[in-house]
Each structure stands twice: as structure tokens, then as C-alpha cells.
Amino acid sequence: MYDSRKDLFYRTGGEMEWAAIVRIMNETDIDVIDVLNNTNPGAKDEFLANNELLKPRNSYGHMDIRQIEKNIDAIISLQNELESLEITEKKRTMAAVSLEYNLKKNRFVYANYLYNHSASDSREKAVKEHQKTNAALYGEPNGDIFWAALGDKLSAIPVRSLSKEDKVMYGELLEMIGPLLDSANGIFRPKEETIDWFSYVIEQFYAGFLSHIPPGRQSFSIEDACAITNEIISSELGEDTAADRCGDLTGWKAVVIPDGAVASTECRQKKIYFPGKRSRGAYTREELKAIIIHELGVHALRALPYEDCEIKAFSQGLPGYEAFEEGVAKAADQAVNHQYEDIGLLHYISIGLASILGKNFREVYEIQLRLEHLTGGEPAGRCFDSVQRTFRGTGDLPNHKDLIYYNGVVQVWKYIERHLYDTELMEHLFLCGKSCIVNKMHERMIYEVRVGEI
């Protein structure tokens, strides 16, 4: 993050040097999710045990608002000066794009802070600022997709064979949702040919990774998963074994977070986190393969070729890369088990209930709890996790970030279908850094970094 105490504005001939510009770009690039995540480990259990709570008692201990304010000031100052600086147009374009993305992220975090600390007479203004910055960063849910996803979920409920108690729950569910709307289009799903071919390629691509999973075993603790991942990092992606892979994962490590609910990867810290409080408990063999490919094989591996690049966005995320990144991760973790399932719809429904229908935290949770129970889906803890993500940052206002899971999966599977037998497909998916290969600006930036023009 930007620190005003540092001498970032080293000038020669009255102009800012490129190295100083890059430093500001890197230091104002924040991890929005980490900043907005709840830091009260007891919030989940308390909410699940107390039906009177309308939302969990979250804390936001990672939100350093003074640093966010400094970041915003530094970005705007550099943006105002950018046109007058003696740098190439390619560098100016790269800086302009990165700075604008950083500004959106910092402003969204600032909007969350403003809402959490606003008085009742200024609450409406804070809500509008949150809505504006949320949409600018993550976009809006598509009403047609929301109603299609919700309709698919409701149609999966075996209404005629429900028990007496479940029929009561079904009636409660419909009343909670309210009037239903039809969807003009259904949910996208790739062709069987696409799934079959991509599954074969993925199994070959990750054969080395998968060889470290002990044969015959069907259950793996969270600690087992962490240990196997560290073994793969050491054996398959160490300095000596990765010479032909554009780099190595030296310094990376998998760790267990005791209070964690979901696995995640943090490229800045070079950490892969396994959740000590995973709702489903131990991993099955299929789940372990999927999570290793998802976190290590995609999120970490896609950072690999550009870890030494002076512009950290190439290894941490070019502007708007998230949907494609998550799409690649989900397509790969599905393909490694040769099975396709709809991804991201739990989150999409949660966001739609909050953003389109205006439901609060408790209402969205109770609807999701009934939907999942009546369809034999996710447990209560998993429903809570989805809703917690939906209201990440405030507990009251919807955060649209998790739209990227459905949107990204659709984008990537469509890309795979269009380039099914292209020789460069795997390179474009896994070796082009934290980019979205269908974004022409990203494609150009990757090329220019490779040939040394940025």
C-alpha cells in the first residue's frame, strides 16, 4: 500500500520516473476481500445459534481506513499528473488502466467504511455511494440469470414426496421469496464433447500433481490436504523442477487457518489457505483433487510466470481478471474429476435475493437454508458462508463480487468450446499470468511484457 512517508516521487528533469509510478501502482493495489472479511471468529456460531439476530456481529479488523485514504489521494494525484510525464504511451496506458482499477477497489472499501460509521441522517448517502462503487467494481446481477437459477432450484424440490414437515417448510419458502418471475433463457452448460476432451487434457497436464495423492484412500483431513499440497510445491514446482515452466513457486506454502471456512490463495503472501472449520469436514478423494487443482494448480500457478515482473498486477491480477481466473479454476477442478456441475449459482441466488429482491441477511439465509434442505444440497454452515460473502463488508448491503463465479465459468467454458483443439489453449488458460485472455487489452499487455516493451 502507498505510504506517504516514503519518497515515491523521485524526479529527474521535473518528471516522475517510471520506477516511482510502478511503486505507487503496486502499493495502492489492495486485496479488497481480505480487507472486508469478517475478523470475529465467533460471529458464525453465534448467528446460527440465535434466530433473533438479523445479521452476524461481524468485525472488520483488517480495514485500515487511513491507509485507504492515503491510497486514494496518491492514485488521484498520479492520475492528474500522468499526461505530463515523459514516459512511453504504452507505459502511460498501462499505468492509467491499473490506477483506475486500484481507485475502484479503494473507493469501494472506503464506501463500506462510510456505511459502517455513518449516522442515521447520512445513511442514505452512504448506501448510494456503496451501490455506485460496488457496481463499478463488480457489476450488477442479471435478473434473467437470477430467476433462471432460482427457478431451476425450486423445480428440483420433490414437492409430491415431501414429508409433512418439509411441506410446511416449502410453503414458508414460497412465502419468503414472494411472486416468481419467468426467465427468458436457461442456464448455460457446455457440450459433453467439450467436457470429455478438456478432462483428458487436464488429467495429462496435472499428472505430476495428482501422483502425490496416496492411492486407495478416500478421505483426507484438512491437515492431510495441506501436507500433500506442500509436498507438491516442493517436488513439482521447486526451483530445479520448474525450469521449463517460466519460474518456480519458491517461497509458497500451504497452511491451515484454524477458523477458516473455505480454502483460498493469497498471491501477495504466497500462501494457500486450508479451512480448519470447513462445513463439510474432511475432503473426499474427488474433493481433494479438485481443491489442489483449483488453488495450487490455477490460482498459484497462473501467478508463476510473472512473479518477478516489476508491475505486480501481472502476477496478482490485471484489472477485471477475476471472473476469468475463477472460471479457469472451476473448469479445471471439475475436469480433473471428469464431471460438470453448475457453479456459482448458490452465490448468484444469494446476491439476487439481496440485490434484486431486497432481502436482508437473515431473510437470505433462511431462504437458502430451506432451498438447500429441500433439494438435499448444502448444509446450514455452507448456506451461512454464502450469505456472509454476499453481505461481506457491512452485513447489510450486497457485495457483488461473487457474481464472478457463475459469470467466469460461463465465460471460460464458452472460450474452451471455441478453441477446443487449439495448440495454445493451455498456455492461454494457465501461463498468461493473472489476465483475462478474452480481454484484448490484457492480451496486448501480456505480449508487451514478454517482449520487454513494458
Coordinates of C-alpha atoms in Angstrom, one line a residue:
M1 CA 0.0 0.0 0.0
Y2 CA 1.0 3.6 -0.5
D3 CA 2.9 5.2 2.4
S4 CA 3.4 9.0 2.3
R5 CA 6.4 8.6 4.5
K6 CA 8.3 7.0 1.6
D7 CA 10.0 9.1 -1.1
L8 CA 7.9 7.8 -4.0
F9 CA 8.2 10.9 -6.1
Y10 CA 11.8 10.8 -7.2
R11 CA 12.1 13.2 -10.2
T12 CA 14.6 13.8 -12.9
G13 CA 14.2 16.9 -15.1
G14 CA 11.0 17.7 -13.3
E15 CA 9.3 14.4 -14.3
M16 CA 8.4 11.3 -12.3
E17 CA 10.5 8.2 -13.1
W18 CA 8.7 5.0 -14.3
A19 CA 10.0 3.1 -11.2
A20 CA 8.2 5.5 -8.9
I21 CA 5.0 5.2 -10.9
V22 CA 5.2 1.4 -10.7
R23 CA 5.8 1.6 -7.0
I24 CA 2.6 3.6 -6.5
M25 CA 0.7 1.2 -8.7
N26 CA 1.8 -1.8 -6.7
E27 CA 1.4 -0.2 -3.3
T28 CA -2.1 1.1 -3.8
D29 CA -3.3 -2.3 -5.2
I30 CA -5.3 -3.8 -2.3
D31 CA -6.9 -7.1 -1.6
V32 CA -10.5 -6.0 -1.2
I33 CA -11.8 -9.3 0.0
D34 CA -9.1 -9.6 2.8
V35 CA -9.9 -6.0 3.9
L36 CA -13.6 -6.6 4.0
N37 CA -13.7 -10.1 5.5
N38 CA -15.1 -10.6 9.0
T39 CA -12.5 -10.9 11.7
N40 CA -14.8 -12.0 14.6
P41 CA -14.3 -15.8 14.7
G42 CA -17.4 -16.3 16.9
A43 CA -19.8 -14.5 14.6
K44 CA -20.9 -17.6 12.6
D45 CA -21.7 -19.8 15.6
E46 CA -23.5 -17.0 17.4
F47 CA -25.7 -16.3 14.4
L48 CA -26.5 -20.0 13.8
A49 CA -27.5 -20.4 17.4
N50 CA -29.6 -17.3 17.7
N51 CA -32.6 -16.9 15.4
E52 CA -33.2 -13.4 16.7
L53 CA -30.1 -12.0 15.1
L54 CA -30.9 -10.3 11.8
K55 CA -27.2 -10.3 10.9
P56 CA -23.9 -11.7 12.5
R57 CA -21.9 -9.5 14.8
N58 CA -19.0 -9.1 12.3
S59 CA -15.8 -7.2 12.9
Y60 CA -13.6 -5.7 10.3
G61 CA -10.2 -5.7 11.8
H62 CA -8.3 -5.6 8.5
M63 CA -9.8 -2.3 7.4
D64 CA -7.2 0.4 7.8
I65 CA -9.1 3.4 6.7
R66 CA -6.2 5.9 7.0
Q67 CA -4.2 3.8 4.6
I68 CA -7.2 3.6 2.2
E69 CA -7.5 7.4 2.2
K70 CA -3.8 7.7 1.5
N71 CA -4.1 5.3 -1.4
I72 CA -7.0 7.3 -2.9
D73 CA -5.0 10.5 -2.6
A74 CA -1.9 9.0 -4.1
I75 CA -3.8 7.5 -7.1
I76 CA -5.7 10.7 -7.9
S77 CA -2.5 12.8 -7.6
L78 CA -0.7 10.5 -10.0
Q79 CA -3.7 10.3 -12.4
N80 CA -3.7 14.1 -12.6
E81 CA 0.0 14.2 -13.4
L82 CA 0.1 11.2 -15.8
E83 CA -0.4 13.0 -19.1
S84 CA 2.5 15.4 -18.5
L85 CA 5.1 12.6 -17.6
E86 CA 7.8 11.7 -20.0
I87 CA 7.0 8.0 -20.5
T88 CA 6.0 5.9 -23.5
E89 CA 2.4 5.8 -24.5
K90 CA 2.3 2.0 -23.7
K91 CA 3.5 2.6 -20.2
R92 CA 1.1 5.5 -19.8
T93 CA -1.8 3.3 -20.9
M94 CA -0.7 0.5 -18.5
A95 CA -0.5 3.0 -15.6
A96 CA -3.8 4.6 -16.4
V97 CA -5.6 1.2 -16.5
S98 CA -4.0 -0.1 -13.3
L99 CA -4.5 3.2 -11.4
E100 CA -8.2 3.3 -12.3
Y101 CA -8.7 -0.3 -11.2
N102 CA -6.9 0.5 -7.9
L103 CA -9.1 3.5 -7.4
K104 CA -12.3 1.5 -7.8
K105 CA -11.1 -1.0 -5.2
N106 CA -10.0 1.6 -2.7
R107 CA -13.2 3.6 -3.2
F108 CA -15.4 0.5 -2.6
V109 CA -13.6 -0.3 0.6
Y110 CA -14.0 3.4 1.7
A111 CA -17.7 3.2 0.9
N112 CA -18.1 0.1 3.1
Y113 CA -16.3 2.0 5.9
L114 CA -18.5 5.1 5.4
Y115 CA -21.7 3.0 5.7
N116 CA -20.5 1.2 8.8
H117 CA -19.7 4.5 10.5
S118 CA -22.5 6.7 9.1
A119 CA -25.1 8.4 11.3
S120 CA -28.7 7.7 10.6
D121 CA -29.2 11.1 8.9
S122 CA -26.3 10.3 6.4
R123 CA -27.1 6.6 5.9
E124 CA -28.9 7.1 2.6
K125 CA -25.9 8.9 1.1
A126 CA -23.6 6.1 2.3
V127 CA -25.9 3.5 0.7
K128 CA -25.8 5.2 -2.6
E129 CA -22.0 5.5 -2.6
H130 CA -21.8 1.8 -1.8
Q131 CA -24.1 0.9 -4.6
K132 CA -22.2 3.1 -7.1
T133 CA -18.7 1.8 -6.2
N134 CA -20.0 -1.8 -5.9
A135 CA -21.4 -1.7 -9.4
A136 CA -18.3 0.0 -10.8
L137 CA -16.0 -2.7 -9.4
Y138 CA -18.1 -5.9 -9.7
G139 CA -21.1 -5.1 -12.0
E140 CA -24.8 -6.0 -11.3
P141 CA -26.6 -9.3 -11.1
N142 CA -28.6 -10.2 -14.2
G143 CA -32.3 -10.6 -13.4
D144 CA -32.8 -13.2 -16.1
I145 CA -30.0 -15.4 -14.8
F146 CA -31.2 -15.0 -11.2
W147 CA -34.7 -16.1 -12.0
A148 CA -33.5 -19.0 -14.1
A149 CA -31.2 -20.2 -11.3
L150 CA -33.9 -19.8 -8.7
G151 CA -36.4 -21.5 -10.9
D152 CA -34.1 -24.4 -11.5
K153 CA -33.5 -24.8 -7.8
L154 CA -37.2 -24.7 -7.0
S155 CA -38.0 -27.2 -9.7
A156 CA -35.5 -29.6 -8.1
I157 CA -37.7 -29.9 -5.0
P158 CA -39.6 -33.2 -5.0
V159 CA -42.8 -31.5 -3.8
R160 CA -45.1 -34.5 -4.0
S161 CA -42.9 -36.7 -1.9
L162 CA -42.0 -34.3 0.8
S163 CA -42.7 -35.1 4.4
K164 CA -45.4 -33.2 6.3
E165 CA -42.8 -31.1 8.0
D166 CA -41.0 -30.4 4.7
K167 CA -44.2 -29.4 3.0
V168 CA -44.6 -26.8 5.7
M169 CA -41.1 -25.6 5.0
Y170 CA -41.8 -25.5 1.3
G171 CA -44.8 -23.2 2.0
E172 CA -42.7 -21.0 4.1
L173 CA -40.1 -20.8 1.4
L174 CA -42.5 -19.7 -1.3
E175 CA -43.9 -17.1 1.0
M176 CA -40.5 -15.8 1.9
I177 CA -39.5 -15.4 -1.8
G178 CA -42.7 -13.8 -2.9
P179 CA -44.0 -13.6 -6.5
L180 CA -41.9 -15.6 -9.0
L181 CA -40.9 -14.4 -12.4
D182 CA -40.1 -16.5 -15.5
S183 CA -36.7 -16.4 -17.2
A184 CA -36.3 -15.9 -20.9
N185 CA -33.2 -18.0 -21.1
G186 CA -31.9 -21.0 -19.2
I187 CA -28.6 -21.7 -17.5
F188 CA -25.6 -22.2 -19.9
R189 CA -24.0 -25.7 -19.8
P190 CA -21.1 -26.9 -22.0
K191 CA -21.4 -29.7 -24.5
E192 CA -20.4 -33.3 -23.5
E193 CA -17.7 -33.3 -26.1
T194 CA -16.1 -30.2 -24.6
I195 CA -16.2 -31.7 -21.1
D196 CA -14.7 -35.1 -22.2
W197 CA -11.8 -33.5 -24.2
F198 CA -10.9 -30.9 -21.6
S199 CA -11.0 -33.5 -18.8
Y200 CA -8.5 -35.7 -20.8
V201 CA -6.1 -32.7 -21.3
I202 CA -6.4 -31.6 -17.7
E203 CA -5.5 -35.1 -16.4
Q204 CA -2.4 -35.1 -18.5
F205 CA -1.4 -31.5 -17.6
Y206 CA -1.6 -32.2 -13.9
A207 CA -0.5 -35.8 -13.8
G208 CA 2.5 -34.8 -11.6
F209 CA 0.4 -33.0 -9.1
L210 CA -2.1 -35.9 -8.8
S211 CA 0.6 -38.5 -8.4
H212 CA 1.2 -37.2 -4.8
I213 CA -2.3 -38.2 -3.6
P214 CA -2.0 -41.6 -1.9
P215 CA -3.8 -44.3 -4.0
G216 CA -6.7 -46.1 -2.4
R217 CA -7.5 -43.5 0.2
Q218 CA -11.0 -41.9 0.0
S219 CA -10.9 -39.5 2.9
F220 CA -8.3 -36.8 3.8
S221 CA -8.3 -34.4 6.8
I222 CA -7.6 -30.7 6.3
E223 CA -4.1 -31.3 7.7
D224 CA -3.6 -34.1 5.1
A225 CA -4.7 -31.8 2.3
C226 CA -2.2 -29.1 3.5
A227 CA 0.7 -31.6 3.8
I228 CA 0.1 -33.0 0.3
T229 CA -0.1 -29.6 -1.2
N230 CA 3.3 -28.6 0.4
E231 CA 4.7 -31.9 -1.0
I232 CA 3.6 -31.0 -4.5
I233 CA 5.1 -27.5 -4.2
S234 CA 8.4 -28.9 -3.1
S235 CA 8.5 -31.8 -5.5
E236 CA 6.8 -30.5 -8.6
L237 CA 7.3 -26.7 -8.5
G238 CA 10.6 -26.2 -6.8
E239 CA 13.5 -24.3 -8.4
D240 CA 15.1 -27.3 -10.0
T241 CA 11.9 -28.9 -11.3
A242 CA 10.3 -25.9 -12.8
A243 CA 13.0 -24.6 -15.1
D244 CA 10.8 -25.2 -18.2
R245 CA 7.7 -23.6 -16.6
C246 CA 8.8 -20.0 -16.7
G247 CA 9.7 -19.9 -13.0
D248 CA 9.2 -21.6 -9.7
L249 CA 7.0 -21.4 -6.6
T250 CA 9.9 -21.0 -4.1
G251 CA 8.5 -19.3 -1.0
W252 CA 5.0 -20.6 -1.5
K253 CA 3.5 -22.6 1.4
A254 CA 0.1 -24.2 2.3
V255 CA -1.1 -23.6 5.8
V256 CA -4.2 -24.4 7.8
I257 CA -6.3 -21.5 9.1
P258 CA -8.0 -22.8 12.3
D259 CA -11.1 -20.5 12.0
G260 CA -11.2 -20.6 8.2
A261 CA -14.4 -21.7 6.4
V262 CA -13.2 -22.0 2.8
A263 CA -9.9 -22.6 1.0
S264 CA -8.2 -19.7 -0.6
T265 CA -5.0 -18.5 -2.2
E266 CA -3.2 -15.2 -1.4
C267 CA -0.7 -14.4 -4.1
R268 CA 0.8 -11.4 -2.2
Q269 CA 1.7 -13.6 0.7
K270 CA 2.4 -16.7 -1.4
K271 CA 0.1 -18.7 0.8
I272 CA -2.6 -21.4 0.1
Y273 CA -5.0 -21.5 3.0
F274 CA -6.9 -24.6 4.0
P275 CA -10.0 -24.1 6.2
G276 CA -9.9 -25.5 9.7
K277 CA -13.6 -25.1 10.1
R278 CA -14.7 -26.4 6.8
S279 CA -18.5 -27.0 6.9
R280 CA -18.2 -30.4 5.2
G281 CA -15.3 -31.6 7.3
A282 CA -12.7 -33.9 5.7
Y283 CA -12.1 -33.9 1.9
T284 CA -13.2 -36.9 -0.2
R285 CA -10.6 -38.0 -2.8
E286 CA -12.5 -36.2 -5.6
E287 CA -12.8 -33.0 -3.4
L288 CA -9.0 -33.1 -2.6
K289 CA -8.1 -33.4 -6.3
A290 CA -10.4 -30.5 -7.1
I291 CA -9.2 -28.2 -4.4
I292 CA -5.5 -28.8 -5.1
I293 CA -6.0 -28.1 -8.8
H294 CA -8.2 -25.1 -8.0
E295 CA -5.9 -23.4 -5.5
L296 CA -2.4 -24.6 -6.4
G297 CA -2.9 -25.6 -10.0
V298 CA -4.7 -22.5 -11.1
H299 CA -4.6 -19.6 -8.6
A300 CA -0.9 -20.1 -7.7
L301 CA 0.3 -21.4 -11.0
R302 CA -1.2 -18.5 -13.0
A303 CA 1.0 -16.2 -10.9
L304 CA 4.1 -18.1 -11.6
P305 CA 5.3 -16.7 -15.0
Y306 CA 5.2 -13.1 -13.8
E307 CA 6.2 -13.2 -10.1
D308 CA 9.4 -11.3 -10.9
C309 CA 7.7 -8.7 -13.1
E310 CA 8.1 -5.1 -11.7
I311 CA 4.3 -4.5 -12.2
K312 CA 2.8 -6.8 -9.6
A313 CA -0.6 -6.7 -11.3
F314 CA 0.6 -9.3 -13.8
S315 CA 1.0 -11.9 -11.0
Q316 CA -1.7 -10.5 -8.7
G317 CA -4.4 -9.5 -11.1
L318 CA -4.8 -7.2 -14.1
P319 CA -7.9 -5.0 -14.0
G320 CA -11.1 -7.2 -14.3
Y321 CA -9.3 -10.5 -14.4
E322 CA -11.3 -12.1 -11.5
A323 CA -14.1 -13.7 -13.4
F324 CA -11.9 -15.4 -16.0
E325 CA -9.5 -16.6 -13.2
E326 CA -12.3 -18.2 -11.2
G327 CA -13.7 -19.6 -14.4
V328 CA -10.4 -21.3 -15.2
A329 CA -10.1 -22.6 -11.7
K330 CA -13.6 -24.1 -11.6
A331 CA -13.4 -25.6 -15.1
A332 CA -10.1 -27.2 -14.2
D333 CA -11.2 -28.6 -10.9
Q334 CA -14.4 -30.0 -12.5
A335 CA -12.5 -31.5 -15.4
V336 CA -9.9 -33.3 -13.2
N337 CA -12.9 -35.4 -11.9
H338 CA -14.5 -35.6 -15.3
Q339 CA -17.8 -34.1 -14.1
Y340 CA -19.6 -30.9 -14.8
E341 CA -21.9 -29.2 -12.3
D342 CA -23.4 -25.7 -12.2
I343 CA -21.1 -23.4 -10.4
G344 CA -21.7 -20.2 -8.5
L345 CA -25.5 -20.4 -8.5
L346 CA -25.6 -20.6 -4.7
H347 CA -23.8 -17.3 -4.6
Y348 CA -25.8 -15.8 -7.5
I349 CA -29.1 -16.6 -5.8
S350 CA -27.9 -15.1 -2.6
I351 CA -26.8 -11.9 -4.3
G352 CA -30.0 -11.8 -6.3
L353 CA -32.2 -12.2 -3.2
A354 CA -30.3 -9.3 -1.6
S355 CA -29.8 -7.0 -4.6
I356 CA -32.9 -7.7 -6.7
L357 CA -35.5 -8.6 -4.1
G358 CA -34.0 -6.5 -1.3
K359 CA -33.8 -9.3 1.3
N360 CA -31.7 -8.8 4.5
F361 CA -29.0 -11.2 5.8
R362 CA -31.4 -13.3 7.9
E363 CA -34.0 -13.5 5.2
V364 CA -31.5 -14.6 2.6
Y365 CA -30.1 -17.2 5.0
E366 CA -33.5 -18.6 5.9
I367 CA -34.4 -18.9 2.2
Q368 CA -31.1 -20.5 1.3
L369 CA -31.4 -22.9 4.2
R370 CA -34.8 -24.1 3.0
L371 CA -33.8 -24.3 -0.6
E372 CA -30.8 -26.4 0.2
H373 CA -32.5 -28.6 2.7
L374 CA -35.4 -29.4 0.4
T375 CA -33.1 -30.3 -2.5
G376 CA -30.6 -32.3 -0.4
G377 CA -28.0 -29.6 -1.1
E378 CA -25.7 -27.6 1.2
P379 CA -25.7 -27.8 5.0
A380 CA -26.6 -24.8 7.2
G381 CA -23.0 -23.8 7.7
R382 CA -22.3 -23.6 3.9
C383 CA -25.5 -21.6 3.4
F384 CA -24.3 -19.1 6.1
D385 CA -20.9 -18.9 4.4
S386 CA -22.5 -17.9 1.1
V387 CA -24.7 -15.3 2.7
Q388 CA -21.8 -14.0 4.7
R389 CA -19.9 -13.4 1.4
T390 CA -23.0 -11.8 -0.1
F391 CA -23.0 -9.1 2.6
R392 CA -19.2 -9.0 3.0
G393 CA -18.1 -5.6 4.4
T394 CA -21.3 -4.4 6.1
G395 CA -23.6 -7.2 6.9
D396 CA -26.4 -5.1 5.4
L397 CA -25.6 -4.2 1.8
P398 CA -25.0 -6.8 -1.0
N399 CA -21.4 -7.2 -2.2
H400 CA -21.5 -8.3 -5.9
K401 CA -18.0 -9.8 -6.0
D402 CA -19.2 -13.5 -6.1
L403 CA -21.1 -13.0 -9.3
I404 CA -17.7 -13.8 -10.9
Y405 CA -18.1 -17.5 -10.1
Y406 CA -21.0 -18.1 -12.4
N407 CA -20.1 -15.4 -14.9
G408 CA -16.5 -16.7 -15.0
V409 CA -17.4 -20.3 -15.5
V410 CA -19.7 -19.5 -18.4
Q411 CA -17.0 -17.2 -20.0
V412 CA -14.3 -19.9 -19.7
W413 CA -16.3 -22.9 -20.9
K414 CA -17.5 -20.9 -23.9
Y415 CA -13.9 -19.9 -24.6
I416 CA -12.8 -23.6 -24.3
E417 CA -15.6 -24.6 -26.7
R418 CA -14.5 -22.0 -29.3
H419 CA -10.8 -23.1 -29.0
L420 CA -11.3 -26.8 -28.3
Y421 CA -8.3 -28.1 -30.2
D422 CA -6.1 -25.0 -30.4
T423 CA -2.5 -25.8 -29.6
E424 CA -2.2 -22.6 -27.5
L425 CA -5.3 -23.2 -25.4
M426 CA -3.5 -24.4 -22.2
E427 CA -0.9 -21.6 -22.5
H428 CA -3.7 -19.0 -22.7
L429 CA -5.6 -20.5 -19.7
F430 CA -2.6 -21.2 -17.4
L431 CA 0.5 -19.4 -18.4
C432 CA -0.6 -15.8 -19.2
G433 CA -0.5 -14.6 -15.7
K434 CA -3.4 -13.1 -13.8
S435 CA -5.1 -12.0 -17.0
C436 CA -8.3 -12.5 -18.9
I437 CA -7.3 -13.7 -22.3
V438 CA -10.5 -12.6 -24.0
N439 CA -9.7 -9.1 -23.0
K440 CA -7.8 -7.6 -25.9
M441 CA -6.0 -5.1 -23.6
H442 CA -4.8 -7.8 -21.3
E443 CA -3.6 -9.8 -24.3
R444 CA -1.7 -6.8 -25.6
M445 CA -0.2 -6.1 -22.1
I446 CA 1.0 -9.7 -21.7
Y447 CA 2.6 -9.6 -25.2
E448 CA 4.3 -6.3 -24.4
V449 CA 5.7 -7.5 -21.1
R450 CA 7.0 -10.7 -22.8
V451 CA 8.9 -8.7 -25.5
G452 CA 10.2 -6.1 -22.9
E453 CA 8.1 -3.1 -24.0
I454 CA 6.6 -2.6 -20.6

